[in-house]
Amino acid sequence: MDRRRCRCGVERCTNRGVEHFQDAEEEVEIAPAAMDPNVLNALLAALAANQQQQQQQFQLQQQQMQQQQAYQQQMQQQFRLQQDVVTALANRLLAAPSPAQVVVPAPAPAVPVAAVRAALDPEAGRIFMEDTVQLTEGQWQAMVEGRRQLPNESGSTYVLEKVKLCRRRATPLTDAELIPFLIRGLLHPEMRSAMMCIPPISVNAFLIEIRRLESISYSLLTDSSASKETEKIDEKIPEKTRSTDSLF
């Protein structure tokens, strides 16, 4: 019977259909199924192992933290020790008396040699000042080329005087650059030719070579003068006396 057409009260209605019984079946509680003991033991063992592993990791982390703290404390102690040492050294340096400063007397001003020479001998001072004055290139060239060996002047004297003039150039010359100027100023062409064949490498070598050439030329001149004097003596002796002397 359709429940909507029933005129009974809701609580006293006896015309209940199949729907009432379907609702009653849905309200029945379902009891949980029984779990296998082996599975339960396995789950409990896995849970215990997981807890033990977590506890070991926690203990390991605690040990690492303790080691880090101990290392930090050790570093702080070393830093404090270094600071104490530096402070003690600084205090000792500050407490030590400062050494007395030695007062060095100022040296007396040097008197130029040229001024001393000029004061002692005005003529010598004038000559010294003239020798030390640097010349222009044109003046130096004319003075050096105009200085030649004199007839009665020795080679050593000529070389020393010529070198002194060459040193008055604004830019100093080397020995290799001085040699051509010395050769061009020689008096005798034979010496110039001998020097040009094998030029000396230094001023000292030039002096040695010119002395050697002068000694050779002096010996030749001596021999020639001796032969000339012998010829003059022979011309003065009569022919008769010369023949008599030859007999002995």
PDB file of C-alpha atoms in Angstrom:
ATOM      1  CA  MET A   1       0.000   0.000   0.000  1.00  0.00           C
ATOM      2  CA  ASP A   2       1.280   3.417  -0.888  1.00  0.00           C
ATOM      3  CA  ARG A   3       2.308   5.201   2.260  1.00  0.00           C
ATOM      4  CA  ARG A   4       1.184   8.544   0.941  1.00  0.00           C
ATOM      5  CA  ARG A   5      -2.435   7.298   0.805  1.00  0.00           C
ATOM      6  CA  CYS A   6      -2.374   5.943   4.372  1.00  0.00           C
ATOM      7  CA  ARG A   7      -4.537   7.890   6.828  1.00  0.00           C
ATOM      8  CA  CYS A   8      -2.917   6.495   9.956  1.00  0.00           C
ATOM      9  CA  GLY A   9      -0.605   8.451  12.124  1.00  0.00           C
ATOM     10  CA  VAL A  10       3.026   8.349  11.455  1.00  0.00           C
ATOM     11  CA  GLU A  11       3.883   6.584  14.695  1.00  0.00           C
ATOM     12  CA  ARG A  12       0.889   4.205  14.614  1.00  0.00           C
ATOM     13  CA  CYS A  13       0.909   3.391  10.932  1.00  0.00           C
ATOM     14  CA  THR A  14       1.086  -0.298  10.264  1.00  0.00           C
ATOM     15  CA  ASN A  15       1.227  -0.037   6.541  1.00  0.00           C
ATOM     16  CA  ARG A  16       4.983  -0.223   6.223  1.00  0.00           C
ATOM     17  CA  GLY A  17       6.438  -1.421   2.979  1.00  0.00           C
ATOM     18  CA  VAL A  18       9.755  -2.747   1.797  1.00  0.00           C
ATOM     19  CA  GLU A  19      11.505   0.616   2.235  1.00  0.00           C
ATOM     20  CA  HIS A  20      11.203   0.277   6.030  1.00  0.00           C
ATOM     21  CA  PHE A  21      13.071  -2.943   6.034  1.00  0.00           C
ATOM     22  CA  GLN A  22      15.747  -1.554   3.619  1.00  0.00           C
ATOM     23  CA  ASP A  23      16.421   1.321   6.039  1.00  0.00           C
ATOM     24  CA  ALA A  24      16.718  -1.117   8.884  1.00  0.00           C
ATOM     25  CA  GLU A  25      19.393  -3.127   7.015  1.00  0.00           C
ATOM     26  CA  GLU A  26      21.443  -0.033   6.330  1.00  0.00           C
ATOM     27  CA  GLU A  27      21.506   0.834  10.035  1.00  0.00           C
ATOM     28  CA  VAL A  28      23.134  -2.467  10.985  1.00  0.00           C
ATOM     29  CA  GLU A  29      26.795  -2.011  12.099  1.00  0.00           C
ATOM     30  CA  ILE A  30      29.429  -4.087  10.328  1.00  0.00           C
ATOM     31  CA  ALA A  31      31.963  -5.655  12.688  1.00  0.00           C
ATOM     32  CA  PRO A  32      35.626  -5.219  11.711  1.00  0.00           C
ATOM     33  CA  ALA A  33      37.368  -8.199  10.199  1.00  0.00           C
ATOM     34  CA  ALA A  34      39.946  -9.984  12.329  1.00  0.00           C
ATOM     35  CA  MET A  35      43.708  -9.139  11.394  1.00  0.00           C
ATOM     36  CA  ASP A  36      46.278 -11.831  10.826  1.00  0.00           C
ATOM     37  CA  PRO A  37      48.722 -12.046  13.814  1.00  0.00           C
ATOM     38  CA  ASN A  38      51.763 -12.483  11.542  1.00  0.00           C
ATOM     39  CA  VAL A  39      50.992  -9.298   9.660  1.00  0.00           C
ATOM     40  CA  LEU A  40      50.478  -7.454  12.934  1.00  0.00           C
ATOM     41  CA  ASN A  41      53.810  -8.684  14.285  1.00  0.00           C
ATOM     42  CA  ALA A  42      55.591  -7.619  11.075  1.00  0.00           C
ATOM     43  CA  LEU A  43      54.102  -4.153  11.283  1.00  0.00           C
ATOM     44  CA  LEU A  44      55.098  -3.796  14.921  1.00  0.00           C
ATOM     45  CA  ALA A  45      58.656  -4.952  14.161  1.00  0.00           C
ATOM     46  CA  ALA A  46      58.944  -2.447  11.281  1.00  0.00           C
ATOM     47  CA  LEU A  47      57.653   0.328  13.513  1.00  0.00           C
ATOM     48  CA  ALA A  48      60.150  -0.560  16.251  1.00  0.00           C
ATOM     49  CA  ALA A  49      63.032  -0.661  13.750  1.00  0.00           C
ATOM     50  CA  ASN A  50      62.023   2.735  12.359  1.00  0.00           C
ATOM     51  CA  GLN A  51      61.920   4.230  15.834  1.00  0.00           C
ATOM     52  CA  GLN A  52      65.327   2.752  16.670  1.00  0.00           C
ATOM     53  CA  GLN A  53      66.824   4.175  13.445  1.00  0.00           C
ATOM     54  CA  GLN A  54      65.392   7.602  14.194  1.00  0.00           C
ATOM     55  CA  GLN A  55      66.810   7.429  17.712  1.00  0.00           C
ATOM     56  CA  GLN A  56      70.274   6.526  16.357  1.00  0.00           C
ATOM     57  CA  GLN A  57      70.168   9.430  13.898  1.00  0.00           C
ATOM     58  CA  PHE A  58      69.150  11.771  16.703  1.00  0.00           C
ATOM     59  CA  GLN A  59      72.029  10.534  18.875  1.00  0.00           C
ATOM     60  CA  LEU A  60      74.483  10.970  15.953  1.00  0.00           C
ATOM     61  CA  GLN A  61      73.267  14.527  15.425  1.00  0.00           C
ATOM     62  CA  GLN A  62      73.700  15.221  19.111  1.00  0.00           C
ATOM     63  CA  GLN A  63      77.307  13.918  18.980  1.00  0.00           C
ATOM     64  CA  GLN A  64      78.117  16.091  15.938  1.00  0.00           C
ATOM     65  CA  MET A  65      76.694  19.142  17.669  1.00  0.00           C
ATOM     66  CA  GLN A  66      78.748  18.400  20.765  1.00  0.00           C
ATOM     67  CA  GLN A  67      81.903  18.036  18.643  1.00  0.00           C
ATOM     68  CA  GLN A  68      81.199  21.342  16.912  1.00  0.00           C
ATOM     69  CA  GLN A  69      80.657  23.062  20.217  1.00  0.00           C
ATOM     70  CA  ALA A  70      83.922  21.612  21.573  1.00  0.00           C
ATOM     71  CA  TYR A  71      85.808  22.808  18.452  1.00  0.00           C
ATOM     72  CA  GLN A  72      84.321  26.283  18.764  1.00  0.00           C
ATOM     73  CA  GLN A  73      85.293  26.429  22.408  1.00  0.00           C
ATOM     74  CA  GLN A  74      88.860  25.344  21.546  1.00  0.00           C
ATOM     75  CA  MET A  75      89.144  28.037  18.860  1.00  0.00           C
ATOM     76  CA  GLN A  76      87.830  30.661  21.256  1.00  0.00           C
ATOM     77  CA  GLN A  77      90.427  29.620  23.828  1.00  0.00           C
ATOM     78  CA  GLN A  78      93.246  29.869  21.277  1.00  0.00           C
ATOM     79  CA  PHE A  79      92.017  33.294  20.159  1.00  0.00           C
ATOM     80  CA  ARG A  80      91.901  34.499  23.752  1.00  0.00           C
ATOM     81  CA  LEU A  81      95.400  33.128  24.358  1.00  0.00           C
ATOM     82  CA  GLN A  82      96.738  34.986  21.320  1.00  0.00           C
ATOM     83  CA  GLN A  83      95.060  38.173  22.458  1.00  0.00           C
ATOM     84  CA  ASP A  84      96.614  37.777  25.907  1.00  0.00           C
ATOM     85  CA  VAL A  85     100.089  37.286  24.388  1.00  0.00           C
ATOM     86  CA  VAL A  86      99.725  40.347  22.133  1.00  0.00           C
ATOM     87  CA  THR A  87      98.475  42.440  25.030  1.00  0.00           C
ATOM     88  CA  ALA A  88     101.380  41.345  27.222  1.00  0.00           C
ATOM     89  CA  LEU A  89     103.923  42.207  24.508  1.00  0.00           C
ATOM     90  CA  ALA A  90     102.318  45.602  23.920  1.00  0.00           C
ATOM     91  CA  ASN A  91     102.375  46.378  27.617  1.00  0.00           C
ATOM     92  CA  ARG A  92     106.027  45.339  27.835  1.00  0.00           C
ATOM     93  CA  LEU A  93     106.975  47.560  24.881  1.00  0.00           C
ATOM     94  CA  LEU A  94     105.105  50.490  26.341  1.00  0.00           C
ATOM     95  CA  ALA A  95     106.699  49.972  29.725  1.00  0.00           C
ATOM     96  CA  ALA A  96     110.253  49.717  28.338  1.00  0.00           C
ATOM     97  CA  PRO A  97     112.207  53.013  28.336  1.00  0.00           C
ATOM     98  CA  SER A  98     112.787  54.519  24.901  1.00  0.00           C
ATOM     99  CA  PRO A  99     116.450  54.587  23.804  1.00  0.00           C
ATOM    100  CA  ALA A 100     118.147  57.922  23.749  1.00  0.00           C
ATOM    101  CA  GLN A 101     118.399  59.410  20.297  1.00  0.00           C
ATOM    102  CA  VAL A 102     121.929  60.020  19.126  1.00  0.00           C
ATOM    103  CA  VAL A 103     122.343  63.506  17.767  1.00  0.00           C
ATOM    104  CA  VAL A 104     124.511  63.392  14.669  1.00  0.00           C
ATOM    105  CA  PRO A 105     126.252  66.702  14.040  1.00  0.00           C
ATOM    106  CA  ALA A 106     125.607  68.201  10.675  1.00  0.00           C
ATOM    107  CA  PRO A 107     128.634  67.966   8.364  1.00  0.00           C
ATOM    108  CA  ALA A 108     130.400  71.143   7.495  1.00  0.00           C
ATOM    109  CA  PRO A 109     129.559  72.497   4.075  1.00  0.00           C
ATOM    110  CA  ALA A 110     132.039  71.341   1.475  1.00  0.00           C
ATOM    111  CA  VAL A 111     134.130  74.068  -0.040  1.00  0.00           C
ATOM    112  CA  PRO A 112     134.471  73.744  -3.816  1.00  0.00           C
ATOM    113  CA  VAL A 113     137.982  72.912  -4.973  1.00  0.00           C
ATOM    114  CA  ALA A 114     137.768  75.600  -7.618  1.00  0.00           C
ATOM    115  CA  ALA A 115     137.114  78.260  -4.974  1.00  0.00           C
ATOM    116  CA  VAL A 116     140.114  77.097  -2.910  1.00  0.00           C
ATOM    117  CA  ARG A 117     142.400  77.142  -5.918  1.00  0.00           C
ATOM    118  CA  ALA A 118     141.139  80.552  -6.954  1.00  0.00           C
ATOM    119  CA  ALA A 119     141.751  81.886  -3.442  1.00  0.00           C
ATOM    120  CA  LEU A 120     145.311  80.515  -3.329  1.00  0.00           C
ATOM    121  CA  ASP A 121     146.290  81.299  -6.876  1.00  0.00           C
ATOM    122  CA  PRO A 122     143.976  83.448  -9.021  1.00  0.00           C
ATOM    123  CA  GLU A 123     145.731  82.347 -12.215  1.00  0.00           C
ATOM    124  CA  ALA A 124     145.370  78.640 -11.387  1.00  0.00           C
ATOM    125  CA  GLY A 125     141.720  79.158 -10.472  1.00  0.00           C
ATOM    126  CA  ARG A 126     141.052  80.842 -13.782  1.00  0.00           C
ATOM    127  CA  ILE A 127     142.699  77.997 -15.708  1.00  0.00           C
ATOM    128  CA  PHE A 128     140.793  75.371 -13.708  1.00  0.00           C
ATOM    129  CA  MET A 129     137.465  77.065 -14.375  1.00  0.00           C
ATOM    130  CA  GLU A 130     138.249  77.263 -18.078  1.00  0.00           C
ATOM    131  CA  ASP A 131     139.025  73.516 -18.174  1.00  0.00           C
ATOM    132  CA  THR A 132     135.760  72.543 -16.457  1.00  0.00           C
ATOM    133  CA  VAL A 133     133.413  74.703 -18.555  1.00  0.00           C
ATOM    134  CA  GLN A 134     131.435  72.622 -21.047  1.00  0.00           C
ATOM    135  CA  LEU A 135     131.641  73.820 -24.634  1.00  0.00           C
ATOM    136  CA  THR A 136     129.058  73.797 -27.382  1.00  0.00           C
ATOM    137  CA  GLU A 137     129.422  71.235 -30.148  1.00  0.00           C
ATOM    138  CA  GLY A 138     130.815  73.742 -32.645  1.00  0.00           C
ATOM    139  CA  GLN A 139     133.332  75.203 -30.188  1.00  0.00           C
ATOM    140  CA  TRP A 140     134.420  71.759 -29.095  1.00  0.00           C
ATOM    141  CA  GLN A 141     134.856  70.522 -32.682  1.00  0.00           C
ATOM    142  CA  ALA A 142     136.987  73.522 -33.649  1.00  0.00           C
ATOM    143  CA  MET A 143     139.149  73.302 -30.527  1.00  0.00           C
ATOM    144  CA  VAL A 144     139.751  69.537 -30.813  1.00  0.00           C
ATOM    145  CA  GLU A 145     140.521  69.558 -34.537  1.00  0.00           C
ATOM    146  CA  GLY A 146     142.803  72.575 -34.099  1.00  0.00           C
ATOM    147  CA  ARG A 147     144.904  70.829 -31.446  1.00  0.00           C
ATOM    148  CA  ARG A 148     147.731  69.058 -33.276  1.00  0.00           C
ATOM    149  CA  GLN A 149     151.052  67.665 -32.178  1.00  0.00           C
ATOM    150  CA  LEU A 150     153.803  70.283 -32.106  1.00  0.00           C
ATOM    151  CA  PRO A 151     157.209  69.596 -33.685  1.00  0.00           C
ATOM    152  CA  ASN A 152     159.095  69.371 -30.372  1.00  0.00           C
ATOM    153  CA  GLU A 153     156.199  67.801 -28.401  1.00  0.00           C
ATOM    154  CA  SER A 154     156.284  64.184 -27.278  1.00  0.00           C
ATOM    155  CA  GLY A 155     153.470  61.842 -28.211  1.00  0.00           C
ATOM    156  CA  SER A 156     152.474  61.228 -24.590  1.00  0.00           C
ATOM    157  CA  THR A 157     152.083  64.930 -23.862  1.00  0.00           C
ATOM    158  CA  TYR A 158     150.048  65.432 -27.021  1.00  0.00           C
ATOM    159  CA  VAL A 159     147.710  62.518 -26.228  1.00  0.00           C
ATOM    160  CA  LEU A 160     147.063  63.643 -22.649  1.00  0.00           C
ATOM    161  CA  GLU A 161     146.332  67.225 -23.690  1.00  0.00           C
ATOM    162  CA  LYS A 162     144.092  66.090 -26.549  1.00  0.00           C
ATOM    163  CA  VAL A 163     142.142  63.714 -24.299  1.00  0.00           C
ATOM    164  CA  LYS A 164     141.605  66.543 -21.809  1.00  0.00           C
ATOM    165  CA  LEU A 165     140.079  68.660 -24.580  1.00  0.00           C
ATOM    166  CA  CYS A 166     137.900  65.773 -25.764  1.00  0.00           C
ATOM    167  CA  ARG A 167     136.508  65.350 -22.253  1.00  0.00           C
ATOM    168  CA  ARG A 168     135.109  68.885 -22.364  1.00  0.00           C
ATOM    169  CA  ARG A 169     132.401  67.790 -24.774  1.00  0.00           C
ATOM    170  CA  ALA A 170     128.815  68.036 -23.446  1.00  0.00           C
ATOM    171  CA  THR A 171     128.273  64.334 -24.204  1.00  0.00           C
ATOM    172  CA  PRO A 172     131.337  62.318 -23.139  1.00  0.00           C
ATOM    173  CA  LEU A 173     133.091  60.214 -25.772  1.00  0.00           C
ATOM    174  CA  THR A 174     134.206  56.621 -25.385  1.00  0.00           C
ATOM    175  CA  ASP A 175     137.791  55.497 -25.993  1.00  0.00           C
ATOM    176  CA  ALA A 176     136.828  54.067 -29.372  1.00  0.00           C
ATOM    177  CA  GLU A 177     135.410  57.466 -30.401  1.00  0.00           C
ATOM    178  CA  LEU A 178     138.504  59.348 -29.117  1.00  0.00           C
ATOM    179  CA  ILE A 179     141.031  57.361 -31.152  1.00  0.00           C
ATOM    180  CA  PRO A 180     140.231  58.961 -34.587  1.00  0.00           C
ATOM    181  CA  PHE A 181     140.689  62.464 -33.146  1.00  0.00           C
ATOM    182  CA  LEU A 182     144.057  61.464 -31.684  1.00  0.00           C
ATOM    183  CA  ILE A 183     145.245  59.900 -34.946  1.00  0.00           C
ATOM    184  CA  ARG A 184     144.335  62.946 -37.061  1.00  0.00           C
ATOM    185  CA  GLY A 185     146.381  65.250 -34.837  1.00  0.00           C
ATOM    186  CA  LEU A 186     149.686  63.342 -35.078  1.00  0.00           C
ATOM    187  CA  LEU A 187     152.608  65.247 -36.553  1.00  0.00           C
ATOM    188  CA  HIS A 188     154.325  62.556 -38.615  1.00  0.00           C
ATOM    189  CA  PRO A 189     152.330  60.967 -41.463  1.00  0.00           C
ATOM    190  CA  GLU A 190     154.185  57.669 -40.939  1.00  0.00           C
ATOM    191  CA  MET A 191     152.728  57.395 -37.442  1.00  0.00           C
ATOM    192  CA  ARG A 192     149.261  58.274 -38.719  1.00  0.00           C
ATOM    193  CA  SER A 193     149.488  55.525 -41.325  1.00  0.00           C
ATOM    194  CA  ALA A 194     150.710  52.980 -38.767  1.00  0.00           C
ATOM    195  CA  MET A 195     147.902  53.900 -36.362  1.00  0.00           C
ATOM    196  CA  MET A 196     145.235  53.705 -39.089  1.00  0.00           C
ATOM    197  CA  CYS A 197     146.311  50.192 -40.113  1.00  0.00           C
ATOM    198  CA  ILE A 198     145.556  48.717 -36.679  1.00  0.00           C
ATOM    199  CA  PRO A 199     143.776  51.362 -34.538  1.00  0.00           C
ATOM    200  CA  PRO A 200     144.274  50.968 -30.773  1.00  0.00           C
ATOM    201  CA  ILE A 201     141.225  50.002 -28.761  1.00  0.00           C
ATOM    202  CA  SER A 202     141.821  52.398 -25.857  1.00  0.00           C
ATOM    203  CA  VAL A 203     143.740  55.529 -24.869  1.00  0.00           C
ATOM    204  CA  ASN A 204     146.273  53.482 -22.888  1.00  0.00           C
ATOM    205  CA  ALA A 205     146.911  51.265 -25.897  1.00  0.00           C
ATOM    206  CA  PHE A 206     147.361  54.415 -27.998  1.00  0.00           C
ATOM    207  CA  LEU A 207     149.972  55.732 -25.557  1.00  0.00           C
ATOM    208  CA  ILE A 208     151.886  52.441 -25.617  1.00  0.00           C
ATOM    209  CA  GLU A 209     151.837  52.308 -29.411  1.00  0.00           C
ATOM    210  CA  ILE A 210     152.942  55.909 -29.904  1.00  0.00           C
ATOM    211  CA  ARG A 211     155.854  55.436 -27.468  1.00  0.00           C
ATOM    212  CA  ARG A 212     156.913  52.353 -29.380  1.00  0.00           C
ATOM    213  CA  LEU A 213     156.778  54.219 -32.705  1.00  0.00           C
ATOM    214  CA  GLU A 214     158.704  57.133 -31.227  1.00  0.00           C
ATOM    215  CA  SER A 215     161.426  54.817 -29.952  1.00  0.00           C
ATOM    216  CA  ILE A 216     161.755  53.273 -33.426  1.00  0.00           C
ATOM    217  CA  SER A 217     161.932  56.663 -35.133  1.00  0.00           C
ATOM    218  CA  TYR A 218     164.459  57.899 -32.564  1.00  0.00           C
ATOM    219  CA  SER A 219     166.739  54.936 -33.190  1.00  0.00           C
ATOM    220  CA  LEU A 220     166.508  55.509 -36.952  1.00  0.00           C
ATOM    221  CA  LEU A 221     167.324  59.180 -36.556  1.00  0.00           C
ATOM    222  CA  THR A 222     170.252  58.352 -34.293  1.00  0.00           C
ATOM    223  CA  ASP A 223     171.671  55.874 -36.789  1.00  0.00           C
ATOM    224  CA  SER A 224     171.289  58.289 -39.687  1.00  0.00           C
ATOM    225  CA  SER A 225     172.942  61.132 -37.753  1.00  0.00           C
ATOM    226  CA  ALA A 226     175.810  58.846 -36.738  1.00  0.00           C
ATOM    227  CA  SER A 227     176.384  57.774 -40.338  1.00  0.00           C
ATOM    228  CA  LYS A 228     176.354  61.391 -41.486  1.00  0.00           C
ATOM    229  CA  GLU A 229     178.932  62.374 -38.872  1.00  0.00           C
ATOM    230  CA  THR A 230     181.134  59.450 -39.927  1.00  0.00           C
ATOM    231  CA  GLU A 231     180.965  60.594 -43.531  1.00  0.00           C
ATOM    232  CA  LYS A 232     181.913  64.127 -42.516  1.00  0.00           C
ATOM    233  CA  ILE A 233     184.924  62.838 -40.560  1.00  0.00           C
ATOM    234  CA  ASP A 234     186.053  60.730 -43.486  1.00  0.00           C
ATOM    235  CA  GLU A 235     185.847  63.720 -45.765  1.00  0.00           C
ATOM    236  CA  LYS A 236     188.085  65.754 -43.445  1.00  0.00           C
ATOM    237  CA  ILE A 237     190.812  63.053 -43.165  1.00  0.00           C
ATOM    238  CA  PRO A 238     193.367  63.190 -46.062  1.00  0.00           C
ATOM    239  CA  GLU A 239     193.503  60.270 -48.449  1.00  0.00           C
ATOM    240  CA  LYS A 240     197.126  59.500 -47.557  1.00  0.00           C
ATOM    241  CA  THR A 241     196.332  59.178 -43.854  1.00  0.00           C
ATOM    242  CA  ARG A 242     193.377  56.979 -44.558  1.00  0.00           C
ATOM    243  CA  SER A 243     195.498  54.580 -46.644  1.00  0.00           C
ATOM    244  CA  THR A 244     198.151  54.423 -43.904  1.00  0.00           C
ATOM    245  CA  ASP A 245     195.545  53.658 -41.295  1.00  0.00           C
ATOM    246  CA  SER A 246     194.190  50.918 -43.505  1.00  0.00           C
ATOM    247  CA  LEU A 247     197.631  49.234 -43.548  1.00  0.00           C
ATOM    248  CA  PHE A 248     197.545  48.812 -39.817  1.00  0.00           C
TER     249      PHE A 248
END
